[in-house]
Coordinates of C-alpha atoms and ligand atoms in Angstrom, one line a residue:
M1405 CA 209.9 121.5 135.5
A1406 CA 208.1 124.4 134.1
F1407 CA 210.1 123.9 130.9
L1408 CA 209.0 120.3 130.7
S1409 CA 205.3 121.1 131.2
A1410 CA 205.5 123.8 128.6
R1411 CA 206.9 121.3 126.2
R1412 CA 204.2 118.8 127.1
R1413 CA 201.6 121.5 126.5
M1414 CA 203.1 122.3 123.1
L1415 CA 203.0 118.6 122.2
L1416 CA 199.4 118.4 123.3
A1417 CA 198.5 121.4 121.2
V1418 CA 200.2 119.9 118.1
L1419 CA 198.4 116.6 118.7
A1420 CA 195.1 118.4 119.1
I1421 CA 195.6 120.4 115.9
L1422 CA 196.5 117.2 114.1
A1423 CA 193.5 115.3 115.5
G1424 CA 191.3 118.3 114.5
L1425 CA 192.8 118.3 111.1
L1426 CA 192.1 114.6 110.5
A1427 CA 188.6 115.0 111.9
S1428 CA 187.8 118.0 109.8
V1429 CA 189.2 116.3 106.6
W1430 CA 187.1 113.2 107.4
L1431 CA 184.0 115.1 108.1
A1432 CA 184.4 117.2 105.0
G1433 CA 184.9 114.0 103.0
R1434 CA 181.7 112.6 104.5
Y1435 CA 179.9 115.8 103.7
A1436 CA 181.2 115.9 100.1
E1437 CA 180.0 112.3 99.7
R1438 CA 176.6 113.1 101.2
R1439 CA 176.2 116.0 98.9
H1440 CA 177.2 114.0 96.0
W1441 CA 174.7 111.3 96.8
S1442 CA 171.9 113.7 97.4
E1443 CA 172.6 115.5 94.1
T1444 CA 172.8 112.1 92.3
A1445 CA 169.6 111.0 94.0
V1446 CA 167.7 114.2 92.9
E1447 CA 168.9 113.7 89.4
A1448 CA 168.0 109.9 89.5
R1449 CA 164.6 110.7 90.9
G1450 CA 163.8 112.9 87.9
Q1451 CA 164.9 110.2 85.6
L1452 CA 162.8 107.6 87.4
E1453 CA 159.8 109.9 87.3
L1454 CA 160.2 110.1 83.5
Y1455 CA 160.4 106.3 83.2
A1456 CA 157.4 105.8 85.4
Q1457 CA 155.5 108.3 83.3
S1458 CA 156.3 106.5 80.0
L1459 CA 155.3 103.2 81.4
R1460 CA 152.1 104.6 82.8
I1461 CA 151.3 106.2 79.4
L1462 CA 151.9 102.9 77.6
V1463 CA 149.6 100.9 79.9
E1464 CA 147.0 103.6 80.0
R1465 CA 146.8 103.7 76.2
F1466 CA 145.6 100.2 76.1
R1467 CA 143.7 100.0 79.3
A1468 CA 140.3 100.8 77.7
L1469 CA 140.8 98.7 74.6
P1470 CA 139.6 95.3 75.9
A1471 CA 136.5 96.9 77.4
I1472 CA 135.5 98.5 74.1
L1473 CA 136.2 95.3 72.1
A1474 CA 134.1 93.3 74.6
L1475 CA 131.1 95.1 73.3
D1476 CA 131.8 94.3 69.7
S1477 CA 128.9 92.3 68.2
E1478 CA 131.1 90.3 65.8
I1479 CA 133.2 89.1 68.7
Q1480 CA 130.1 88.3 70.7
A1481 CA 128.6 86.4 67.7
L1482 CA 131.6 84.3 67.2
L1483 CA 131.8 83.4 70.9
R1484 CA 128.1 82.3 70.7
D1485 CA 128.9 80.1 67.8
A1486 CA 132.5 79.4 67.0
A1487 CA 131.9 76.5 64.6
D1488 CA 132.4 78.4 61.4
P1489 CA 136.2 78.5 60.5
L1490 CA 135.6 81.3 58.0
A1491 CA 134.0 83.5 60.6
R1492 CA 137.0 82.8 62.9
E1493 CA 139.4 83.7 60.2
R1494 CA 137.5 86.9 59.4
L1495 CA 137.6 88.0 63.1
S1496 CA 141.3 87.1 63.3
R1497 CA 142.0 89.2 60.3
R1498 CA 140.1 92.1 61.8
L1499 CA 141.9 91.8 65.1
Q1500 CA 145.2 91.8 63.1
R1501 CA 144.2 95.0 61.4
L1502 CA 143.1 96.6 64.7
N1503 CA 146.2 95.6 66.4
R1504 CA 148.4 97.1 63.7
E1505 CA 146.5 100.4 64.2
A1506 CA 146.7 100.3 67.9
G1507 CA 150.3 99.1 68.2
A1508 CA 149.6 96.6 71.0
G1509 CA 151.3 93.2 71.1
V1510 CA 148.5 90.7 70.5
I1511 CA 144.7 90.8 70.7
F1512 CA 142.9 87.5 71.1
V1513 CA 139.6 86.0 72.0
L1514 CA 139.1 83.1 74.4
D1515 CA 136.0 81.0 74.7
L1516 CA 134.5 79.8 78.0
Q1517 CA 136.9 76.9 78.1
G1518 CA 139.9 79.2 77.7
K1519 CA 140.6 78.2 74.1
A1520 CA 141.7 80.9 71.8
I1521 CA 139.3 81.1 68.9
A1522 CA 140.7 84.1 67.2
A1523 CA 144.0 86.1 67.5
S1524 CA 145.7 89.0 65.8
N1525 CA 148.8 86.9 65.3
W1526 CA 146.9 84.1 63.6
Q1527 CA 149.3 84.2 60.6
E1528 CA 152.5 84.1 62.5
P1529 CA 154.3 80.9 63.5
G1530 CA 153.5 80.0 67.2
N1531 CA 150.2 82.0 67.1
F1532 CA 147.7 81.7 69.8
V1533 CA 144.8 80.3 67.9
G1534 CA 143.7 76.9 69.2
G1535 CA 145.9 77.2 72.4
N1536 CA 144.2 76.7 75.8
Y1537 CA 144.8 79.5 78.3
A1538 CA 142.3 78.4 81.0
F1539 CA 145.0 78.1 83.6
R1540 CA 146.2 81.7 83.1
P1541 CA 145.2 84.0 85.9
Y1542 CA 144.2 86.7 83.4
F1543 CA 141.5 84.4 82.1
Q1544 CA 140.3 83.2 85.5
G1545 CA 140.5 86.8 86.9
A1546 CA 138.3 88.1 84.0
L1547 CA 135.7 85.4 84.5
R1548 CA 135.7 86.0 88.3
E1549 CA 135.9 89.8 88.4
G1550 CA 135.1 91.0 85.0
S1551 CA 138.6 92.2 84.2
A1552 CA 142.2 91.3 85.0
R1553 CA 145.8 92.3 84.5
Y1554 CA 148.7 90.1 84.7
F1555 CA 152.3 90.0 83.7
S1556 CA 153.7 86.8 82.5
V1557 CA 155.9 85.2 79.9
G1558 CA 153.9 83.9 77.0
V1559 CA 153.3 80.2 77.1
T1560 CA 153.3 79.8 73.3
T1561 CA 155.8 82.4 72.2
G1562 CA 158.0 82.7 75.3
V1563 CA 157.8 86.4 74.9
P1564 CA 157.0 88.2 78.2
G1565 CA 154.1 90.6 78.1
Y1566 CA 151.5 92.4 80.2
F1567 CA 148.1 90.8 79.7
L1568 CA 144.9 93.0 80.0
S1569 CA 141.7 91.0 79.9
R1570 CA 138.0 91.6 79.9
V1571 CA 135.0 89.3 80.1
V1572 CA 132.6 89.4 77.1
R1573 CA 128.8 89.2 77.9
D1574 CA 125.8 89.1 75.7
A1575 CA 122.9 91.6 75.9
D1576 CA 121.4 89.5 78.7
G1577 CA 124.6 89.6 80.8
R1578 CA 125.5 86.0 80.1
I1579 CA 129.2 85.3 79.9
L1580 CA 130.4 84.3 76.5
G1581 CA 134.1 84.4 76.8
V1582 CA 137.2 86.6 77.5
L1583 CA 138.9 89.2 75.3
A1584 CA 142.6 89.6 76.1
L1585 CA 145.3 91.9 75.0
K1586 CA 149.0 91.3 75.4
L1587 CA 151.3 94.3 75.7
V1588 CA 154.9 93.6 74.6
M1589 CA 157.3 96.0 76.1
E1590 CA 160.4 95.1 74.3
D1591 CA 160.6 98.5 72.6
L1592 CA 160.3 100.3 75.9
Q1593 CA 163.2 98.2 77.3
R1594 CA 165.3 99.0 74.2
D1595 CA 164.7 102.7 74.8
W1596 CA 165.8 102.3 78.4
A1597 CA 169.0 100.6 77.5
R1598 CA 170.3 103.8 76.1
Q1599 CA 170.0 105.7 79.4
T1600 CA 172.5 105.8 82.3
G1601 CA 171.9 103.4 85.1
I1602 CA 170.1 100.1 85.3
L1603 CA 166.3 100.3 85.3
L1604 CA 164.2 97.5 86.6
V1605 CA 160.5 96.9 86.9
T1606 CA 159.9 94.4 89.6
D1607 CA 156.5 92.8 90.3
Q1608 CA 155.0 91.9 93.7
H1609 CA 157.4 89.0 94.1
A1610 CA 160.4 91.3 93.5
V1611 CA 161.1 89.6 90.2
A1612 CA 162.6 91.9 87.6
I1613 CA 160.0 91.5 84.8
L1614 CA 161.5 94.4 82.8
A1615 CA 165.2 95.5 82.8
S1616 CA 167.2 97.9 80.7
R1617 CA 170.0 95.3 80.6
P1618 CA 168.9 91.9 79.4
A1619 CA 171.2 90.1 81.9
W1620 CA 169.2 91.5 84.8
R1621 CA 165.9 90.2 83.5
F1622 CA 164.1 87.7 85.7
R1623 CA 166.5 88.1 88.5
T1624 CA 164.9 88.2 91.9
L1625 CA 165.8 90.9 94.4
Q1626 CA 164.5 88.9 97.3
G1627 CA 164.3 85.3 98.2
L1628 CA 161.2 83.3 97.1
S1629 CA 159.7 80.7 99.4
P1630 CA 159.5 77.1 97.9
E1631 CA 155.7 77.2 97.9
L1632 CA 155.6 80.5 96.0
R1633 CA 158.2 79.2 93.6
A1634 CA 156.0 76.1 93.0
R1635 CA 152.9 78.2 92.4
L1636 CA 154.8 80.4 90.0
V1637 CA 155.9 77.3 88.1
D1638 CA 152.3 76.0 88.0
T1639 CA 150.9 79.2 86.5
R1640 CA 154.0 79.3 84.2
R1641 CA 154.1 83.0 85.0
Y1642 CA 157.7 83.4 84.1
G1643 CA 157.8 80.5 81.5
D1644 CA 160.8 78.4 82.2
R1645 CA 163.0 81.3 83.3
Q1646 CA 165.4 80.4 86.2
L1647 CA 164.6 83.3 88.6
Q1648 CA 168.2 83.6 89.8
P1649 CA 168.4 85.6 93.0
L1650 CA 170.7 88.7 93.3
A1651 CA 172.7 89.0 96.5
V1652 CA 171.6 92.4 97.8
R1653 CA 173.4 93.9 100.7
P1654 CA 172.1 97.2 102.1
L1655 CA 175.0 99.6 102.8
R1656 CA 173.5 102.9 103.8
Q1657 CA 170.2 104.6 103.9
L1658 CA 170.5 108.1 102.3
D1659 CA 168.2 111.1 102.4
G1660 CA 164.6 110.3 101.3
D1661 CA 164.2 106.7 100.1
A1662 CA 167.5 106.6 98.3
E1663 CA 169.9 103.9 99.5
L1664 CA 173.3 102.5 98.9
L1665 CA 173.3 98.8 98.1
G1666 CA 176.0 96.3 97.3
I1667 CA 174.7 93.9 94.6
D1668 CA 176.4 90.8 93.5
G1669 CA 174.8 90.9 90.0
P1670 CA 175.5 90.0 86.4
D1671 CA 178.1 92.8 86.1
G1672 CA 180.0 91.5 89.2
R1673 CA 180.0 92.7 92.7
R1674 CA 179.3 96.5 92.7
D1675 CA 177.8 99.2 94.8
Y1676 CA 174.7 101.0 93.6
L1677 CA 172.6 103.9 94.5
R1678 CA 169.0 102.7 94.4
L1679 CA 165.8 104.7 94.0
R1680 CA 162.4 103.2 93.9
Q1681 CA 159.0 104.3 92.7
P1682 CA 155.9 102.2 93.2
L1683 CA 153.5 101.8 90.3
A1684 CA 150.4 101.2 92.4
D1685 CA 147.9 100.3 89.6
E1686 CA 150.0 97.4 88.4
G1687 CA 151.5 96.5 91.8
W1688 CA 154.9 96.9 90.3
T1689 CA 158.0 98.9 91.5
L1690 CA 160.2 100.8 89.2
Q1691 CA 163.8 100.7 90.4
L1692 CA 166.8 102.7 89.2
L1693 CA 170.3 101.5 90.1
R1694 CA 173.1 104.0 89.5
E1695 CA 176.6 102.8 90.0
A1696 CA 177.9 104.4 93.2
R1697 CA 181.3 105.8 92.6
V1698 CA 182.7 108.0 95.4
P1699 CA 183.6 111.3 93.8
G1700 CA 187.3 111.4 94.6
G1701 CA 187.9 114.9 93.3
A1702 CA 185.1 116.5 95.3
V1703 CA 186.0 114.6 98.5
R1704 CA 189.6 115.8 98.0
G1705 CA 188.5 119.3 97.3
Y1706 CA 186.3 119.5 100.4
G1707 CA 189.0 117.8 102.5
L1708 CA 191.6 120.4 101.4
A1709 CA 189.2 123.3 102.0
A1710 CA 188.3 121.9 105.5
A1711 CA 192.0 121.4 106.3
G1712 CA 192.7 125.0 105.3
I1713 CA 189.9 126.4 107.3
W1714 CA 190.8 124.3 110.3
L1715 CA 194.4 125.2 110.3
A1716 CA 193.6 128.9 109.8
L1717 CA 191.2 128.8 112.8
A1718 CA 193.7 126.8 114.9
F1719 CA 196.5 129.3 114.3
L1720 CA 194.2 132.2 114.9
F1721 CA 193.2 130.6 118.2
L1722 CA 196.9 130.0 119.1
F1723 CA 197.8 133.5 118.2
L1724 CA 195.0 135.0 120.3
G1725 CA 196.0 132.7 123.2
Q1726 CA 199.6 133.8 123.0
R1727 CA 198.6 137.4 122.8
Q1728 CA 196.4 137.0 125.9
K1729 CA 199.3 135.3 127.7
N1730 CA 201.7 138.0 126.8
R1731 CA 199.3 140.7 127.9
R1732 CA 198.9 138.9 131.3
L1733 CA 202.6 138.6 131.6
L1734 CA 203.1 142.3 130.8
L1735 CA 200.5 143.3 133.4
R1736 CA 202.1 141.1 136.0
R1737 CA 205.5 142.6 135.3
R1738 CA 204.1 146.1 135.4
A1739 CA 202.5 145.4 138.8
E1740 CA 205.7 144.0 140.1
L1741 CA 207.6 147.0 138.8
E1742 CA 205.1 149.4 140.3
Q1743 CA 205.5 147.6 143.7
L1744 CA 209.3 147.8 143.4
V1745 CA 209.1 151.5 142.6
E1746 CA 206.9 152.0 145.6
E1747 CA 209.2 150.1 147.9
R1748 CA 212.3 151.9 146.6
T1749 CA 210.5 155.3 146.9
A1750 CA 209.6 154.6 150.4
A1751 CA 213.2 153.5 151.2
L1752 CA 214.5 156.6 149.5
R1753 CA 212.1 158.8 151.4
Q1754 CA 213.2 157.2 154.6
A1755 CA 216.9 157.7 153.7
Q1756 CA 216.2 161.3 152.8
D1757 CA 214.4 161.9 156.1
E1758 CA 217.4 160.3 157.9
L1759 CA 219.8 162.5 155.9
V1760 CA 217.8 165.6 156.7
Q1761 CA 217.9 164.6 160.4
A1762 CA 221.6 164.1 160.3
A1763 CA 222.1 167.4 158.5
K1764 CA 220.0 169.1 161.2
M1765 CA 222.2 167.6 163.8
A1766 CA 225.3 168.6 162.0
A1767 CA 224.0 172.2 161.6
L1768 CA 223.0 172.2 165.3
G1769 CA 226.5 171.1 166.2
Q1770 CA 228.1 173.8 164.1
M1771 CA 225.8 176.3 165.5
S1772 CA 226.3 175.3 169.1
A1773 CA 230.0 175.5 168.6
A1774 CA 229.7 179.0 167.1
L1775 CA 227.3 180.1 169.8
A1776 CA 229.4 178.8 172.6
H1777 CA 232.3 180.6 171.1
E1778 CA 230.3 183.7 170.6
I1779 CA 228.8 183.8 174.1
N1780 CA 232.0 182.8 175.8
Q1781 CA 233.8 185.8 174.5
P1782 CA 231.4 188.5 175.8
L1783 CA 231.1 186.6 179.1
T1784 CA 234.9 186.7 179.6
A1785 CA 234.9 190.3 178.6
M1786 CA 232.0 191.0 181.0
R1787 CA 233.8 189.3 183.8
M1788 CA 236.8 191.4 183.2
Q1789 CA 234.6 194.6 183.1
L1790 CA 233.0 193.6 186.3
G1791 CA 236.5 193.1 187.9
S1792 CA 237.5 196.6 186.7
L1793 CA 234.2 197.9 187.9
Q1794 CA 234.9 196.7 191.5
L1795 CA 238.3 198.4 191.3
L1796 CA 236.8 201.6 190.0
L1797 CA 234.1 201.4 192.7
A1798 CA 236.9 201.4 195.3
K1799 CA 238.7 204.2 193.6
N1800 CA 235.3 205.9 193.3
D1801 CA 235.8 207.0 189.7
P1802 CA 232.3 207.5 188.3
A1803 CA 233.4 208.5 184.8
A1804 CA 235.4 205.4 184.3
M1805 CA 232.7 203.3 185.9
R1806 CA 230.1 204.7 183.4
S1807 CA 232.2 203.8 180.4
C1808 CA 232.7 200.3 181.9
L1809 CA 229.0 199.9 182.4
E1810 CA 228.3 201.0 178.8
R1811 CA 230.7 198.4 177.6
I1812 CA 228.9 195.8 179.7
D1813 CA 225.6 197.0 178.2
G1814 CA 227.0 196.7 174.7
L1815 CA 228.1 193.1 175.4
L1816 CA 224.7 192.2 176.8
T1817 CA 222.9 193.7 173.8
R1818 CA 225.1 191.6 171.6
M1819 CA 224.3 188.5 173.6
A1820 CA 220.6 189.3 173.5
A1821 CA 220.8 189.6 169.7
L1822 CA 222.4 186.2 169.5
T1823 CA 219.9 184.5 171.7
G1824 CA 217.0 186.2 169.9
H1825 CA 218.4 184.9 166.7
L1826 CA 218.7 181.5 168.2
K1827 CA 215.0 181.6 169.1
T1828 CA 214.0 182.3 165.4
F1829 CA 216.3 179.5 164.3
A1830 CA 214.7 177.0 166.7
R1831 CA 211.2 177.9 165.5
D1832 CA 209.4 175.0 163.9
T1833 CA 209.6 175.4 160.2
P1834 CA 207.5 173.1 158.0
G1835 CA 209.3 172.1 154.8
G1836 CA 207.0 173.7 152.3
L1837 CA 206.7 177.1 154.1
R1838 CA 207.2 180.0 151.6
E1839 CA 207.4 183.5 152.7
R1840 CA 208.7 186.8 151.4
L1841 CA 212.1 187.6 152.6
Q1842 CA 215.1 189.8 152.1
P1843 CA 218.3 188.0 151.2
D1844 CA 220.4 190.8 152.7
T1845 CA 218.8 190.2 156.1
V1846 CA 219.4 186.4 155.9
V1847 CA 223.1 187.1 155.0
D1848 CA 223.4 189.5 158.0
H1849 CA 222.1 186.8 160.3
A1850 CA 224.4 184.1 158.9
L1851 CA 227.4 186.4 159.2
L1852 CA 226.4 187.2 162.8
L1853 CA 226.5 183.6 163.7
L1854 CA 230.0 183.1 162.2
E1855 CA 231.3 186.5 163.2
A1856 CA 233.7 185.1 165.8
R1857 CA 235.4 182.7 163.5
I1858 CA 235.6 185.3 160.7
R1859 CA 237.3 187.7 163.1
Q1860 CA 239.6 185.0 164.5
D1861 CA 240.7 183.9 161.0
A1862 CA 241.0 187.5 159.9
V1863 CA 238.9 187.0 156.9
Q1864 CA 238.0 190.0 154.8
V1865 CA 234.3 190.1 153.9
L1866 CA 233.3 192.1 150.8
R1867 CA 229.6 192.6 150.3
R1868 CA 227.4 193.9 147.5
R1869 CA 224.0 194.5 149.0
A1870 CA 220.6 195.0 147.3
P1871 CA 218.1 196.3 149.8
Q1872 CA 215.4 196.3 147.2
A1873 CA 215.7 192.5 146.7
W1874 CA 212.8 190.4 147.9
V1875 CA 212.5 186.7 147.2
E1876 CA 210.3 183.7 147.8
G1877 CA 211.6 181.2 150.3
N1878 CA 212.0 180.1 153.9
A1879 CA 214.3 182.4 155.8
I1880 CA 215.4 179.9 158.4
R1881 CA 216.3 177.3 155.9
L1882 CA 218.0 179.7 153.6
E1883 CA 220.1 180.8 156.6
Q1884 CA 221.0 177.2 157.2
V1885 CA 222.2 177.0 153.6
L1886 CA 224.2 180.2 153.9
V1887 CA 225.8 179.1 157.2
N1888 CA 226.8 175.9 155.5
L1889 CA 228.3 177.7 152.4
L1890 CA 230.2 180.2 154.7
H1891 CA 231.5 177.4 156.8
N1892 CA 232.8 175.6 153.8
A1893 CA 234.4 178.8 152.5
L1894 CA 236.1 179.5 155.8
D1895 CA 237.3 175.9 155.9
A1896 CA 238.7 176.2 152.4
M1897 CA 240.5 179.5 153.2
A1898 CA 242.0 178.3 156.5
G1899 CA 245.8 178.5 156.1
K1900 CA 245.7 180.5 152.9
A1901 CA 247.6 183.7 152.5
L1902 CA 244.7 185.6 150.9
R1903 CA 241.4 185.2 152.8
E1904 CA 238.7 187.1 151.0
L1905 CA 234.9 186.3 151.3
R1906 CA 232.8 187.9 148.6
I1907 CA 229.0 187.9 149.1
E1908 CA 227.1 189.5 146.2
L1909 CA 223.4 189.9 145.3
W1910 CA 222.2 190.8 141.8
R1911 CA 219.1 190.5 139.6
D1912 CA 218.8 188.3 136.6
A1913 CA 215.4 188.6 134.8
G1914 CA 212.8 187.2 137.2
D1915 CA 215.3 185.9 139.8
W1916 CA 217.7 187.1 142.4
L1917 CA 221.2 185.6 142.4
L1918 CA 223.1 185.3 145.7
S1919 CA 226.7 184.4 145.3
V1920 CA 229.2 183.3 147.9
A1921 CA 232.8 183.2 146.6
D1922 CA 236.0 182.6 148.5
S1923 CA 239.7 182.5 147.8
G1924 CA 240.3 179.0 149.2
G1925 CA 241.8 177.6 146.0
G1926 CA 238.5 176.2 144.6
I1927 CA 237.3 172.6 144.0
A1928 CA 239.3 170.0 142.1
A1929 CA 237.8 169.5 138.6
E1930 CA 237.0 165.8 139.2
H1931 CA 235.1 166.8 142.4
L1932 CA 233.0 169.6 140.9
S1933 CA 230.2 167.3 139.8
R1934 CA 230.1 165.4 143.0
V1935 CA 230.1 168.0 145.8
F1936 CA 226.2 167.9 146.0
E1937 CA 226.2 164.1 146.5
P1938 CA 225.4 163.0 150.0
F1939 CA 228.4 161.9 152.0
F1940 CA 230.8 163.4 149.6
T1941 CA 233.6 165.0 151.6
T1942 CA 237.3 165.7 151.3
K1943 CA 237.5 166.6 155.0
P1944 CA 239.2 164.4 157.6
V1945 CA 237.1 162.0 159.5
G1946 CA 235.2 163.7 162.3
E1947 CA 235.2 167.1 160.6
G1948 CA 232.9 166.6 157.6
L1949 CA 229.8 164.5 157.1
G1950 CA 229.5 165.4 153.4
L1951 CA 225.9 166.2 154.0
G1952 CA 225.9 170.0 154.1
L1953 CA 225.8 170.7 150.3
A1954 CA 223.4 167.9 149.6
V1955 CA 220.9 169.2 152.2
S1956 CA 221.5 172.8 151.0
Y1957 CA 220.8 171.7 147.4
G1958 CA 217.6 170.1 148.5
I1959 CA 216.5 173.1 150.5
V1960 CA 217.1 175.5 147.6
R1961 CA 215.3 173.3 145.1
E1962 CA 212.4 173.0 147.5
S1963 CA 211.9 176.7 147.7
G1964 CA 211.7 176.8 143.9
G1965 CA 215.4 177.9 143.3
Q1966 CA 218.7 176.4 142.1
L1967 CA 222.1 176.0 143.6
E1968 CA 225.1 175.9 141.3
V1969 CA 228.9 175.7 141.9
R1970 CA 231.9 176.7 139.8
N1971 CA 235.5 177.8 140.3
A1972 CA 236.0 181.5 139.9
G1973 CA 239.1 183.6 140.6
D1974 CA 241.1 182.1 143.5
G1975 CA 238.4 179.9 144.8
A1976 CA 235.0 178.4 144.6
Q1977 CA 231.8 180.3 143.9
F1978 CA 228.3 179.0 145.0
V1979 CA 225.3 180.8 143.4
I1980 CA 221.8 180.5 144.8
R1981 CA 219.1 181.4 142.3
L1982 CA 215.8 182.4 143.9
P1983 CA 212.6 183.5 142.3
A1984 CA 212.0 187.3 142.8
A1985 CA 209.0 188.3 144.9
L1986 CA 207.2 191.7 144.9
P1987 CA 208.4 194.1 147.7
P1988 CA 205.7 194.1 150.5
D1989 CA 204.6 197.7 149.8
T1990 CA 204.0 197.2 146.1
L1991 CA 200.4 196.2 146.5
Q1992 CA 199.5 198.8 149.1
P1993 CA 201.1 202.1 148.3
S1994 CA 202.8 203.4 151.4
P1995 CA 201.0 206.5 152.9
Q1996 CA 202.3 209.9 152.0
E1997 CA 205.3 211.0 154.0
P1998 CA 204.4 214.0 156.1
Ligands
ADP803 P1 231.4 168.7 154.4 O1 231.6 170.2 154.6 O2 230.9 168.0 155.6 O3 232.6 168.0 153.8 P2 229.8 169.6 152.3 O4 228.7 168.9 151.5 O5 229.4 170.8 152.8 O6 230.2 168.5 153.3 O7 231.0 169.7 151.3 C1 231.4 168.7 150.5 C2 232.8 168.9 150.0 O8 232.7 169.9 149.0 C3 233.8 169.4 150.9 O9 234.3 168.3 151.6 C4 234.8 170.1 150.0 O10 235.7 169.1 149.5 C5 234.0 170.6 149.0 N1 233.8 172.1 149.2 C6 232.6 172.6 149.6 N2 232.7 174.0 149.6 C7 234.0 174.2 149.2 C8 234.7 175.5 149.0 N3 234.2 176.7 149.2 N4 236.0 175.4 148.5 C9 236.5 174.2 148.3 N5 235.9 173.0 148.4 C10 234.6 173.0 148.9

């Protein structure tokens, strides 16, 4: 179950990473595209600005010319009286010269009926002279408002041009006619053709009146209503051009006024980036179309970079998550372990307490046995003495009676010593109690407790005393240890021919060593390392608990010492090492002997 959900989680993580990967690649691609478009747009805007400037300069250069020429007296004179063909030819000739200097298209003069009476192109085929232009808005506009501008295709020549016109008045302000100037912008268009992109100048009807590619000329970028179309035909504004519409489909608005368009144009169906700039004076709009090719390399590059970053982040995230999880797991394990240790420690402590209790009981049993034996003997002896005392009383033998009483007194003293010792043994002894004590005294007490058995088994006790020895420890508990060691030694020697108990005390640097050695044959090699283990015993059931040495070991360790065992001579040797203490009179020098 847990396994399954872990797998499912992994699957989810992989899916999330993949989804993130796709999303980041897609977003990066979009970003790369956006960047590309905005860079292209900035560049195109600069280009457009330049074009607009050149167009403005061109128009500006000729804007003032009609007004200046309208003041010309020769022109005014001819308009007042146009009958003389020679005068007309003279003026045409002059306009021709002027036009050559100025570099405009055509300069011509119209009378009040709209008839051209002189023109700079008078010598060319299809010249304006004699033509009637009364229907042209630039003529009507000039009469109405004083001046006019108008783009249209020439009626006579079929060449498109920008017409600038000005009314001509005499000194009294009477209208004599109109002076007009036609700007031909073919050169400009030829210049544009060399640049990148398609440049269009559209008029207020969205008709491309100028285009850097000839095929785009006179295409409309938006539909024309039938009425408008009819009016445009009437004024012959675009001559007999067809005004084919371009199918324009907006795709996306980009930053600023840049936009992406799909145009079904003369070059086929293509996507273009379009930028526009209005030419307010003329009411035209300059439009730059740049073919919109998605920059595959940049998109791929950005996509790869985004994928790299995304994967790096995802793996970092996973790594951190895993680490966090591991740490949590580790903490939980540690907590569990700590709890386990605590539980085990508590259990061990309890077991130890129970052991100590059992050992106490065992020691108590041994001691009761020893005491019963020890007290029984003097009691029997005393009863016998009392019997003899009664006999002696009858015989009235005071001397023998005294010696009998003395023996009874001796037996009583011995019993008092035993019970007195028992009292100290029963004293409550807290575990950690440390006192200064003399090992010799403790040995005396232990031997006293076991005296009966020693005598019974005819064991020879050899002692090396050291009355100057003082150690740190707890006398009662040390005695308990010694009783146990002596007991074991006596048990081991029972039935042996040689029964020799050697109790020695000597100094080793900062410690005193107390050794109990017997001639009981020693401990088997495989048992040597185990004798201090609780419940290790080789004695028959009912005789040994196997706790004595374990408890002894614990007691000696507790009082800062060590208990060791080895085989030496004919038997086992137990050595108790205890830290030496200063004798009691060292700190306060004893008063001078008298
Ligand atoms: P118990 O005396 O109840 O068996 P102890 O812990 O006092 O428990 O002793 C454990 C064992 O160590 C004994 O059963 C015995 O085999 C061995 N042992 C102890 N002292 C001697 C000794 N002096 N000589 C030989 N074996 C000994």
